[in-house]
PDB file of C-alpha atoms and ligand atoms in Angstrom:
ATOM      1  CA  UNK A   1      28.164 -11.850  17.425  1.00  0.00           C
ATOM      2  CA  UNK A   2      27.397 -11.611  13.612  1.00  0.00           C
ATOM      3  CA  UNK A   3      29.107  -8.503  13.051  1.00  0.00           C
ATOM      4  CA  UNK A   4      31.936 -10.175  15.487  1.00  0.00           C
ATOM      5  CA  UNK A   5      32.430 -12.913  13.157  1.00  0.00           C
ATOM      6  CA  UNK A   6      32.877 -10.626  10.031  1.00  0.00           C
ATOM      7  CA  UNK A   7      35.248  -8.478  11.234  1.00  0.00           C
ATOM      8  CA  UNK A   8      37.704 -11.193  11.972  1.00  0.00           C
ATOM      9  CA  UNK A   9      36.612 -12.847   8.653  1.00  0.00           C
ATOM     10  CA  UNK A  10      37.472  -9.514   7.123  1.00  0.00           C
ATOM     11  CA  UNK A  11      40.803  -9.338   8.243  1.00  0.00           C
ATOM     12  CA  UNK A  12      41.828 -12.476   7.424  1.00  0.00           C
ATOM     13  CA  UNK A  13      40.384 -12.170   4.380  1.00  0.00           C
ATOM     14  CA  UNK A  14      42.449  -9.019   3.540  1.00  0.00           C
ATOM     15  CA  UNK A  15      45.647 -10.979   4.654  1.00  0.00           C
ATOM     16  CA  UNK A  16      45.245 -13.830   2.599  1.00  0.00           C
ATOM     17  CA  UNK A  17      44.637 -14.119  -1.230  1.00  0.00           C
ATOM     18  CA  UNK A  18      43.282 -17.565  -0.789  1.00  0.00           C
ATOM     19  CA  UNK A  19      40.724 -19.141   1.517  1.00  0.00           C
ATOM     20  CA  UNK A  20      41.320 -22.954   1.942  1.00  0.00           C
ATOM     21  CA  UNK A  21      37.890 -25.354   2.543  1.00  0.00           C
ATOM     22  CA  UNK A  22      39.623 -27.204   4.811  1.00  0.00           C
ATOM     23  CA  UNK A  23      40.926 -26.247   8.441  1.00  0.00           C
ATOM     24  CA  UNK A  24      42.615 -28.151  10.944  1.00  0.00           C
ATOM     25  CA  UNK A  25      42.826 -27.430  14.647  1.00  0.00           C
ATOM     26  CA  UNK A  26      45.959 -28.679  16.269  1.00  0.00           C
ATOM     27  CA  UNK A  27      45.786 -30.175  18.912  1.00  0.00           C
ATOM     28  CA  UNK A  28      48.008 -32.050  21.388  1.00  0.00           C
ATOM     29  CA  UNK A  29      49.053 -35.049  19.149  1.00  0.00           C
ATOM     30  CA  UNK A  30      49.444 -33.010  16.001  1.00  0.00           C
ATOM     31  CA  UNK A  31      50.963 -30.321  16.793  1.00  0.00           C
ATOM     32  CA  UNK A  32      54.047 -31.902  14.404  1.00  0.00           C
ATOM     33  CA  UNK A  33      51.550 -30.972  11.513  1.00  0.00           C
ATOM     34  CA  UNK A  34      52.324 -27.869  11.013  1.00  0.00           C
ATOM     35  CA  UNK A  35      56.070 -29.620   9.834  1.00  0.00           C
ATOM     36  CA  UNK A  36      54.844 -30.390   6.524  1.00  0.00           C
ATOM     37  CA  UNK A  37      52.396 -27.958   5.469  1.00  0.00           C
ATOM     38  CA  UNK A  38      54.365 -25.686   2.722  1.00  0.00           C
ATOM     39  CA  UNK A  39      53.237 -22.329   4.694  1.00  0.00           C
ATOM     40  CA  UNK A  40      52.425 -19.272   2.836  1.00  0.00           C
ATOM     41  CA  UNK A  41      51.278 -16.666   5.422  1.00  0.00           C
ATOM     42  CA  UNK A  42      50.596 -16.501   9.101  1.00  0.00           C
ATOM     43  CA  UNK A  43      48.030 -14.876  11.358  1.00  0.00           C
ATOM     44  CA  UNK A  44      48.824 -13.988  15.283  1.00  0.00           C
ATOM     45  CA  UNK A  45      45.707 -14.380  17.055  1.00  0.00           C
ATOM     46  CA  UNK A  46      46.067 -11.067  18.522  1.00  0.00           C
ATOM     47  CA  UNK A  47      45.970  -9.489  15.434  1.00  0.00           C
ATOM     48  CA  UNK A  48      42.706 -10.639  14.530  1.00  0.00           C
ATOM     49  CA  UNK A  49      39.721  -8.655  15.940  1.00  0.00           C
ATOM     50  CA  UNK A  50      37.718 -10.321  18.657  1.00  0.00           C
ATOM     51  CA  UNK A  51      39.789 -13.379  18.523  1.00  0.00           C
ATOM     52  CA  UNK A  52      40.805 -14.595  22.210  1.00  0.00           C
ATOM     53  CA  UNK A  53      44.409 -15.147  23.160  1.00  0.00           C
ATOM     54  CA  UNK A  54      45.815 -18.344  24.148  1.00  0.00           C
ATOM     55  CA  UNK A  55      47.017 -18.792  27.698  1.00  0.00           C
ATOM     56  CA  UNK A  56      48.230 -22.470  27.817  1.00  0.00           C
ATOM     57  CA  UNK A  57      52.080 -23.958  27.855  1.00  0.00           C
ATOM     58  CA  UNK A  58      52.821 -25.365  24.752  1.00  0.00           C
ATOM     59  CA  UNK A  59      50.829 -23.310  22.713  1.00  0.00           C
ATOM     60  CA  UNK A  60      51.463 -20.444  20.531  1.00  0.00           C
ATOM     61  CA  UNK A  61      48.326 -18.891  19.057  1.00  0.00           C
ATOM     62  CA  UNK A  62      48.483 -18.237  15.161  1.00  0.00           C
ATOM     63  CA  UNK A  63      46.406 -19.404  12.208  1.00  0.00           C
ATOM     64  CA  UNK A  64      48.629 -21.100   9.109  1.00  0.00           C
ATOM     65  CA  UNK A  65      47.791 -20.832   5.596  1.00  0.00           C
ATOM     66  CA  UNK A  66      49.386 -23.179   3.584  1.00  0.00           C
ATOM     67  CA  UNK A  67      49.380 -26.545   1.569  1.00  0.00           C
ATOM     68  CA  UNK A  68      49.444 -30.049   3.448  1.00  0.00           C
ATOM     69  CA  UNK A  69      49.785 -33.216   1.028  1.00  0.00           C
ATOM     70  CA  UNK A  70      48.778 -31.387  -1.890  1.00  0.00           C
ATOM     71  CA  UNK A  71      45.526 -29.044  -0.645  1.00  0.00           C
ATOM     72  CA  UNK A  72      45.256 -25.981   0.266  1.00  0.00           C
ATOM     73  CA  UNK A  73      44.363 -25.553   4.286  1.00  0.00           C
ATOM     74  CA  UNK A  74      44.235 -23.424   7.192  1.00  0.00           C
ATOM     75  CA  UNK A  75      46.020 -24.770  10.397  1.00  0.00           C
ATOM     76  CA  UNK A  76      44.515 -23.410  14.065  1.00  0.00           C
ATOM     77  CA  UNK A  77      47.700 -23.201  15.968  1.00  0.00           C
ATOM     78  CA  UNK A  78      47.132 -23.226  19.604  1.00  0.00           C
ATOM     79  CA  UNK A  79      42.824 -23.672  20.577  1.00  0.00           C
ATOM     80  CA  UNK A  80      41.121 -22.217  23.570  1.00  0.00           C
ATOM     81  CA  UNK A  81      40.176 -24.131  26.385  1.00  0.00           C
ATOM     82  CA  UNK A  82      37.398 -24.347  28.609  1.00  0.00           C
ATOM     83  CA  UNK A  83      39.441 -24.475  31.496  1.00  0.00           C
ATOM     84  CA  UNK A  84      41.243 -21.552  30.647  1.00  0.00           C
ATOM     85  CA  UNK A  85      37.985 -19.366  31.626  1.00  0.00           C
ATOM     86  CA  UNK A  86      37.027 -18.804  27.916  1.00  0.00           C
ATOM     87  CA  UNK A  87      33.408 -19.208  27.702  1.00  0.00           C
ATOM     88  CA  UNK A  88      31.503 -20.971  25.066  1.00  0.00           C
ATOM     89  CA  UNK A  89      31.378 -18.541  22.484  1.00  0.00           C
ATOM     90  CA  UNK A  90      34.915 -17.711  22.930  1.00  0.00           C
ATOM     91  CA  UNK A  91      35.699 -21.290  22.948  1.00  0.00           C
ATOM     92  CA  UNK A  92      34.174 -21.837  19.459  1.00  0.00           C
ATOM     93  CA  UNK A  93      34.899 -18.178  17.653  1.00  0.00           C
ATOM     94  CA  UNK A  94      37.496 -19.500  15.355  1.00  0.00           C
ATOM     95  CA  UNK A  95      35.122 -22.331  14.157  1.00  0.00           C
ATOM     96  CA  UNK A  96      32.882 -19.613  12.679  1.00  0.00           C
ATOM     97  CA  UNK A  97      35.338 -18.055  11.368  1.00  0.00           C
ATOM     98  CA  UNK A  98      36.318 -20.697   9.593  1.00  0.00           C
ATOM     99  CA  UNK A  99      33.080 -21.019   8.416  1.00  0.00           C
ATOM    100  CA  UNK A 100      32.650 -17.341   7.680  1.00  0.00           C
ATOM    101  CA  UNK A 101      35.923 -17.627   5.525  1.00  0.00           C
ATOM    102  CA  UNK A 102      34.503 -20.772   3.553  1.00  0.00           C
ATOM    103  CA  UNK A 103      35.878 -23.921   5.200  1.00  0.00           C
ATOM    104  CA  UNK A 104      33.568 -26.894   4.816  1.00  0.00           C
ATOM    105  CA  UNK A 105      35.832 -29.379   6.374  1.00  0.00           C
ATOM    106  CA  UNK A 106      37.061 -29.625  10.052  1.00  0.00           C
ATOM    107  CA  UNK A 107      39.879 -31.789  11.610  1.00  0.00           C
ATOM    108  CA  UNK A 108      40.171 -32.099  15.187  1.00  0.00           C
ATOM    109  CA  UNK A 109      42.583 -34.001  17.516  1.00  0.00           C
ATOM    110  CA  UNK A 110      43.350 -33.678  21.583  1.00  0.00           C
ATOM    111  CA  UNK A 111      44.711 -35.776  23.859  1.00  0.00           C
ATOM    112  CA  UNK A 112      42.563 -37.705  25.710  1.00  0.00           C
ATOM    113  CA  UNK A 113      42.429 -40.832  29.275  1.00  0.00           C
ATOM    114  CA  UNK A 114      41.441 -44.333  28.325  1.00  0.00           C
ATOM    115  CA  UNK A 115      38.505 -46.050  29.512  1.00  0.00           C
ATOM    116  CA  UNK A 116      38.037 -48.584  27.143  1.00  0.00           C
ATOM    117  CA  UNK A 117      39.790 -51.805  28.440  1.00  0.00           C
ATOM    118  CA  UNK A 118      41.227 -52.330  25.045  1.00  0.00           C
ATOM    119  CA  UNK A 119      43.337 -49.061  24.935  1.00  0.00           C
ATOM    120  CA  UNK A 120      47.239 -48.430  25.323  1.00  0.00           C
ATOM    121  CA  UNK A 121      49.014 -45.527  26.086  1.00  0.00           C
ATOM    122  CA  UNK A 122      50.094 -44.025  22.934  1.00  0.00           C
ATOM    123  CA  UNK A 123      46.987 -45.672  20.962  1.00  0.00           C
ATOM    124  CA  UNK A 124      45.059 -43.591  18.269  1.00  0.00           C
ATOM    125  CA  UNK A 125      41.426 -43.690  18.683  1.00  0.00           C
ATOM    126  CA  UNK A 126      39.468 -42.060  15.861  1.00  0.00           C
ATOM    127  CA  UNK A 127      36.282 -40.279  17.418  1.00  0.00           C
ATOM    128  CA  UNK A 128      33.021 -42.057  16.140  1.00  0.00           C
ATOM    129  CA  UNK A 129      30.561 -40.261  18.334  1.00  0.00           C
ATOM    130  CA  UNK A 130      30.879 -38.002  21.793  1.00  0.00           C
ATOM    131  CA  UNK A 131      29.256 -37.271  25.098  1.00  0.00           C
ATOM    132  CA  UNK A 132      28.587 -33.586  25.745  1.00  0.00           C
ATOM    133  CA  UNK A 133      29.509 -33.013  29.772  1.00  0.00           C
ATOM    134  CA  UNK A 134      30.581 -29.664  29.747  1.00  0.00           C
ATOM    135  CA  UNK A 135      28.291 -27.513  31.942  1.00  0.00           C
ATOM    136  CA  UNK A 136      27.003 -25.073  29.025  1.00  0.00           C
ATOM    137  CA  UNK A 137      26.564 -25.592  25.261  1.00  0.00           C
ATOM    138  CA  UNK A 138      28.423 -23.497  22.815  1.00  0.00           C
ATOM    139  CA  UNK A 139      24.946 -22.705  20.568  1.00  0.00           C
ATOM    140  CA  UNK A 140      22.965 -21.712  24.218  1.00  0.00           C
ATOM    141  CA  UNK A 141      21.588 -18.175  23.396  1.00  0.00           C
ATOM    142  CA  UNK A 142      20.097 -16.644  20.651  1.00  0.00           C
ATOM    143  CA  UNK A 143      20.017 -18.339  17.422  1.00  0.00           C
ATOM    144  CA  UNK A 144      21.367 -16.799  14.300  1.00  0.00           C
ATOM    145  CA  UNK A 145      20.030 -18.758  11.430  1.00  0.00           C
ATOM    146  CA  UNK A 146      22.608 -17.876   9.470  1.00  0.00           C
ATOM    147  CA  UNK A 147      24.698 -19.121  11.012  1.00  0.00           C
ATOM    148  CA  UNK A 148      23.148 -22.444  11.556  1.00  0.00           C
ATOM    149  CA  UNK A 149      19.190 -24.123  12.933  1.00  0.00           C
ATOM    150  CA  UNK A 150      18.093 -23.799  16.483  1.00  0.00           C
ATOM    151  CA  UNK A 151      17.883 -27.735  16.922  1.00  0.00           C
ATOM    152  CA  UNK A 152      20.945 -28.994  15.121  1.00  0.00           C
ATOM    153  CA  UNK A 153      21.217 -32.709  14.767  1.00  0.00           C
ATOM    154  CA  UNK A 154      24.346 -34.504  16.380  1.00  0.00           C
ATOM    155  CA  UNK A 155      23.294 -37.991  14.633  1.00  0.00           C
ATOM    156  CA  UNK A 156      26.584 -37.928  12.869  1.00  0.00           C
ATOM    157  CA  UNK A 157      28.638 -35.610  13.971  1.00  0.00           C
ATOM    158  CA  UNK A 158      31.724 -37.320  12.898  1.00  0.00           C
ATOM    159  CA  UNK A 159      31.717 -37.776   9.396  1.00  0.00           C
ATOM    160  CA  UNK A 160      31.074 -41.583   8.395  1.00  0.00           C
ATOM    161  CA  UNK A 161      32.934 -40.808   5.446  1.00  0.00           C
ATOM    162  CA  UNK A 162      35.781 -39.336   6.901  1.00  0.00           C
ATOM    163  CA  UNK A 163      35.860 -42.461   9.309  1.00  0.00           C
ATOM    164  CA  UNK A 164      36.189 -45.544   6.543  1.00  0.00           C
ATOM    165  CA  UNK A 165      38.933 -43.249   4.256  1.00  0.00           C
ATOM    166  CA  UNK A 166      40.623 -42.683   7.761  1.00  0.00           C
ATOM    167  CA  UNK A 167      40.349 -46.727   8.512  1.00  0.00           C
ATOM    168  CA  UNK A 168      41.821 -47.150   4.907  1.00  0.00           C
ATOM    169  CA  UNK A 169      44.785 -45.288   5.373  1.00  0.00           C
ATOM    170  CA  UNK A 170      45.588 -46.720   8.487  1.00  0.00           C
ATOM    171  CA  UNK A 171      45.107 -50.495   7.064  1.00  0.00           C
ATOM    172  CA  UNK A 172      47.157 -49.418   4.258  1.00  0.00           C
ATOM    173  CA  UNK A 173      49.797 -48.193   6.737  1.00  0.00           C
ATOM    174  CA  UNK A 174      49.500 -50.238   9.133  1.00  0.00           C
ATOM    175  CA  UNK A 175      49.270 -48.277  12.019  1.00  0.00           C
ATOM    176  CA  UNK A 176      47.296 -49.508  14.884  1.00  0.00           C
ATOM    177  CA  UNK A 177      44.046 -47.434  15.236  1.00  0.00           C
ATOM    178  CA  UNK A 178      40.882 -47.930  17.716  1.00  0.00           C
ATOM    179  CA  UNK A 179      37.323 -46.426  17.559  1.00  0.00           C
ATOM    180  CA  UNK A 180      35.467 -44.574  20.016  1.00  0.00           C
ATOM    181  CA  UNK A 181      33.219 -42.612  21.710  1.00  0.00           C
ATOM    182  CA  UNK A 182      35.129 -38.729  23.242  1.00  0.00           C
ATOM    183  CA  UNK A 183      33.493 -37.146  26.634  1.00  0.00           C
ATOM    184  CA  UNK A 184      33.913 -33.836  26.965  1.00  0.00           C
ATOM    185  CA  UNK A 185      34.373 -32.264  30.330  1.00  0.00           C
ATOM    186  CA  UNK A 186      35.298 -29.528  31.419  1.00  0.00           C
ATOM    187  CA  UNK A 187      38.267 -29.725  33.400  1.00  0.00           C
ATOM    188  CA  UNK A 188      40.914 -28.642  34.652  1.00  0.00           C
ATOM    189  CA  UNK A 189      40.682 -31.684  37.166  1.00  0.00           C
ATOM    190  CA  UNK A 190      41.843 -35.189  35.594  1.00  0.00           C
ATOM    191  CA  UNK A 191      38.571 -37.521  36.782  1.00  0.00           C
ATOM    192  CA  UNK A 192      39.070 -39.833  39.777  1.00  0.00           C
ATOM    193  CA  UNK A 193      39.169 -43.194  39.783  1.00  0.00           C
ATOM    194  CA  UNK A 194      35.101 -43.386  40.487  1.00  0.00           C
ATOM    195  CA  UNK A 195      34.608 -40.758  37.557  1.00  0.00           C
ATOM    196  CA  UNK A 196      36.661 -42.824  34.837  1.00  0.00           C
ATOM    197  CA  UNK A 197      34.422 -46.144  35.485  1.00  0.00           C
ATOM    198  CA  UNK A 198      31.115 -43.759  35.393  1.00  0.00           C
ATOM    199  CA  UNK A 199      32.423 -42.414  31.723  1.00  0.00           C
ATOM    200  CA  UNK A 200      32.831 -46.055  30.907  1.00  0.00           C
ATOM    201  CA  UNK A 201      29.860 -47.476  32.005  1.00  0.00           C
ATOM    202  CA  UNK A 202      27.740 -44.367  29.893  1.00  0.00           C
ATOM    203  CA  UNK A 203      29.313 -45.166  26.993  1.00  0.00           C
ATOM    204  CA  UNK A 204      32.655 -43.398  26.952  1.00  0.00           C
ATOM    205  CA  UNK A 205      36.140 -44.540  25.503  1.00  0.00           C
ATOM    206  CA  UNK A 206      38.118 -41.760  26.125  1.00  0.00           C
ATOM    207  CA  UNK A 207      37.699 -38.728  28.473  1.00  0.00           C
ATOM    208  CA  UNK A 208      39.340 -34.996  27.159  1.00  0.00           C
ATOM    209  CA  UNK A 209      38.836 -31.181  28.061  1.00  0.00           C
ATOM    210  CA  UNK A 210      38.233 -30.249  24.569  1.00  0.00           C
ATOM    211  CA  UNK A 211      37.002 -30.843  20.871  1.00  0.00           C
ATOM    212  CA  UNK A 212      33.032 -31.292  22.266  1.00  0.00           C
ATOM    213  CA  UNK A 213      32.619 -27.237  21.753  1.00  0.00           C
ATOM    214  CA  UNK A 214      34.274 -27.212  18.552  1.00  0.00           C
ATOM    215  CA  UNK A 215      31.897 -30.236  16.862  1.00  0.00           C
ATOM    216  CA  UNK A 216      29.298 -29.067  18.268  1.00  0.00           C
ATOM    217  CA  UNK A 217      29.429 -25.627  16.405  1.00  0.00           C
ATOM    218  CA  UNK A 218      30.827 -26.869  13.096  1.00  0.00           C
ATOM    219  CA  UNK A 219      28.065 -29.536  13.143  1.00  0.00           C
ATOM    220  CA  UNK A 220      25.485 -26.454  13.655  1.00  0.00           C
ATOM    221  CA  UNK A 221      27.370 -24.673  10.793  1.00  0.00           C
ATOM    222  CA  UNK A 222      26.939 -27.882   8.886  1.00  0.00           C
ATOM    223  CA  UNK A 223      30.618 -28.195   8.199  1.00  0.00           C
ATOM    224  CA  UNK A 224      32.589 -32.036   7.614  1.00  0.00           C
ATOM    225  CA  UNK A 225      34.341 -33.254  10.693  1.00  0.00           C
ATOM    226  CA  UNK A 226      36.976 -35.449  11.849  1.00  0.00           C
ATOM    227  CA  UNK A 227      38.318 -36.219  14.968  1.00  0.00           C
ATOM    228  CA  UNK A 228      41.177 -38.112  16.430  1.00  0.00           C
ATOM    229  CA  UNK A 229      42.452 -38.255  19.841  1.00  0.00           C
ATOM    230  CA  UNK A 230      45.606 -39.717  21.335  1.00  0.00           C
ATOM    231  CA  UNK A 231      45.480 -41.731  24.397  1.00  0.00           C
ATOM    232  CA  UNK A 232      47.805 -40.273  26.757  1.00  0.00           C
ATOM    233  CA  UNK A 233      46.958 -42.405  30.082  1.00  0.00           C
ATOM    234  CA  UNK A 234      44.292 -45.177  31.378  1.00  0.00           C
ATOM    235  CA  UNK A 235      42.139 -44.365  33.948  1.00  0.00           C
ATOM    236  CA  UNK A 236      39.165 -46.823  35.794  1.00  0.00           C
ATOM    237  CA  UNK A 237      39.033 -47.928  39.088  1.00  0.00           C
ATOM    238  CA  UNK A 238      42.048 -50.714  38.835  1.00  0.00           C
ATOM    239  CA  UNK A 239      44.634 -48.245  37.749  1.00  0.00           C
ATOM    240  CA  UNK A 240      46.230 -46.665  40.024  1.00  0.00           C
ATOM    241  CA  UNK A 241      48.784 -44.614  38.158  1.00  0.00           C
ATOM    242  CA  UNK A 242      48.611 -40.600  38.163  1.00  0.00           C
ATOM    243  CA  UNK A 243      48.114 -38.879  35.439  1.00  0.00           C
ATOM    244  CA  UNK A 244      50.463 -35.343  35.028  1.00  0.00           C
ATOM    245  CA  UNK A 245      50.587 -33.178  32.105  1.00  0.00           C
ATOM    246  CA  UNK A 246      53.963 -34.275  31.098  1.00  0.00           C
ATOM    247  CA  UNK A 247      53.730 -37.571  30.786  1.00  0.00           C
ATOM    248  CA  UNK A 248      50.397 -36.616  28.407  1.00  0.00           C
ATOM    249  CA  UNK A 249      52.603 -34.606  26.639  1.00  0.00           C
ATOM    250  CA  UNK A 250      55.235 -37.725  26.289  1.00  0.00           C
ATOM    251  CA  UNK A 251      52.476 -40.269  25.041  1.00  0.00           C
ATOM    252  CA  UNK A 252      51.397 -37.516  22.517  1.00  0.00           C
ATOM    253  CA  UNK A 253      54.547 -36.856  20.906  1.00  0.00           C
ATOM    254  CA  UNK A 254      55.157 -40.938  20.526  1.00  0.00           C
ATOM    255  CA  UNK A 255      52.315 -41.343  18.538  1.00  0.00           C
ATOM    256  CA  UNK A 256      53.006 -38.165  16.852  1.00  0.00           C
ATOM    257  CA  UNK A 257      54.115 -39.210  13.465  1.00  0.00           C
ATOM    258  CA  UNK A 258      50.769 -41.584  13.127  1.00  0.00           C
ATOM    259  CA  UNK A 259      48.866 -39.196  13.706  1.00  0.00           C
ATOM    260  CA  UNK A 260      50.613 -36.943  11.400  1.00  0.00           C
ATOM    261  CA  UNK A 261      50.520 -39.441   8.727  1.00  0.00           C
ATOM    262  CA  UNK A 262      47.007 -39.960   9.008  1.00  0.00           C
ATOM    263  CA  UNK A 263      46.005 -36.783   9.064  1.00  0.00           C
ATOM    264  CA  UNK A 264      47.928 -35.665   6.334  1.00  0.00           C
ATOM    265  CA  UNK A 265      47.011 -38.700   4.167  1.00  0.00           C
ATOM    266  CA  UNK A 266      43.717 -37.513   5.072  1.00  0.00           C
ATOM    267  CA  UNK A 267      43.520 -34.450   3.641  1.00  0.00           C
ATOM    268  CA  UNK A 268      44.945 -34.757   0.657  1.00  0.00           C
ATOM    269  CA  UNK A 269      42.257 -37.772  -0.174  1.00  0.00           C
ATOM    270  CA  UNK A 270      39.137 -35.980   1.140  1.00  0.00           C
TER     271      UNK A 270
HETATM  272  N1  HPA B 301      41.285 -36.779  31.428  1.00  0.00           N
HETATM  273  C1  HPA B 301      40.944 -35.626  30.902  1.00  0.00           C
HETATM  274  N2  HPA B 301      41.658 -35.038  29.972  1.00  0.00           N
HETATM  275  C2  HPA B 301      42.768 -35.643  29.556  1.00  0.00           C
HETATM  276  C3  HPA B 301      43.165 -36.850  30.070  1.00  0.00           C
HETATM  277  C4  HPA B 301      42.389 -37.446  31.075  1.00  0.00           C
HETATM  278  O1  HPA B 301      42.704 -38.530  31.599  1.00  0.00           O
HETATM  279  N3  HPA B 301      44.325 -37.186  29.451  1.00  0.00           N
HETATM  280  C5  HPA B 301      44.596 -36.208  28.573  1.00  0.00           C
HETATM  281  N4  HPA B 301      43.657 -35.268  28.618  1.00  0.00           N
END
């Protein structure tokens, strides 16, 4: 895995004169990002060695060098899914090589059902914590300590910082943002009725199929992160409406440009 990680560090590395500390992975919600960053050079994914190949609709697979708001950064265009039949390590690859390349800062958003009572369709919740349900965890295996400790803490695995400049930003803007707890699963399925009220009743906010990996292995490689998901639909055992792909894909693009603004915002005051 080591030797892996440096080849595709290596060959982005001898594509690109400057590594950025900060790298985004765009996800549904944000994928209007990649609008405003000034872009200086782009990666295909299959170029890189070792790097998987996304599968999904609506998702090209490169990685953008470029500057957002003022700072330097490396986009992920187009993330691998669990679903998809990636496993773990797969799943997480580009995270260490993001970390292999220098970033210290991650920024995650996804699409993700409502539990909380409080939530709309189209609302922003910023990720304050998550719930790991997907069957296998990205650091099972060996351990590489250099890449990270066996027993990583996940006390804070959203930056608290990151949180209250995000809260600024949106108080200054006044765009309507919520908090929340994220539970991963692993999909493809949306949950049932009787699955929605269970994530609620542990402690969940919002349900999604990704972002849990990612954190997960940039908290192990002790990198900065940031999460944000956008509510697409509600679930819980009153609501009775079905959730499809498209109309996720609607809500997303709606609260697009807050994200975007956020985000970008963001980034250039981290
Ligand atoms: N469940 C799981 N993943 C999702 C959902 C959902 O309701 N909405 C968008 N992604």
């Amino acid at each position: 895995m080591l030797e892996k990680i440096k080849c595709a560090a290596d060959y982005v590395r001898s594509q690109v004169a400057e590594m950025p500390k900060v790298a985004i992975i765009l996800g549904t919600g944000l994928g209007e990002l990649v609008n405003h960053i000034n872009i200086q050079k782009e990666i295909q994914y299959n170029e890189i060695p070792s790097m998987p190949v996304s599968t999904v609709e609506g998702h090209s697979g490169k990685l953008i060098f470029g500057n957002l708001g003022g700072r330097y950064v490396m986009a992920m265009q187009g993330r691998f899914h669990y679903y998809e039949g990636y496993d773990m390590k797969q799943v997480t690859f580009p995270v260490r090589v993001m970390k292999a390349l220098g970033v210290e800062t991650l920024f995650v958003s996804n699409a993700a059902g409502g539990m909380n009572k409080d939530f709309k369709v189209g609302d922003i919740m910023i990720i304050t914590d998550h719930i790991n349900l997907f069957p296998e965890n990205p650091l099972r295996g060996k351990n590489y300590e250099e890449l990270g400790t066996r027993f990583p803490a996940m006390t804070e695995a959203y930056s608290h910082r990151l949180i209250k400049i995000a809260d600024d930003i949106a108080a200054e803007k006044d765009i309507r943002v919520m908090h929340g707890v994220y539970v991963g699963t692993p999909g493809p399925t949306f949950e049932t009725p009787a699955e929605y009220e269970y994530f609620r009743i542990i402690g969940g906010d919002a349900v999604g199929m990704s972002t849990v990996p990612e954190v997960i292995v940039a908290n192990h490689a002790g990198m900065e992160v940031f999460g944000v998901s956008v509510i697409t639909d509600l679930g819980g055992k009153d609501i009775t409406e079905v959730p499809t792909h498209e109309e996720v894909q609607k809500a997303a693009v709606q609260a697009q440009p807050f994200m975007t603004e956020i985000m970008k915002e963001l980034v250039a005051r981290i």
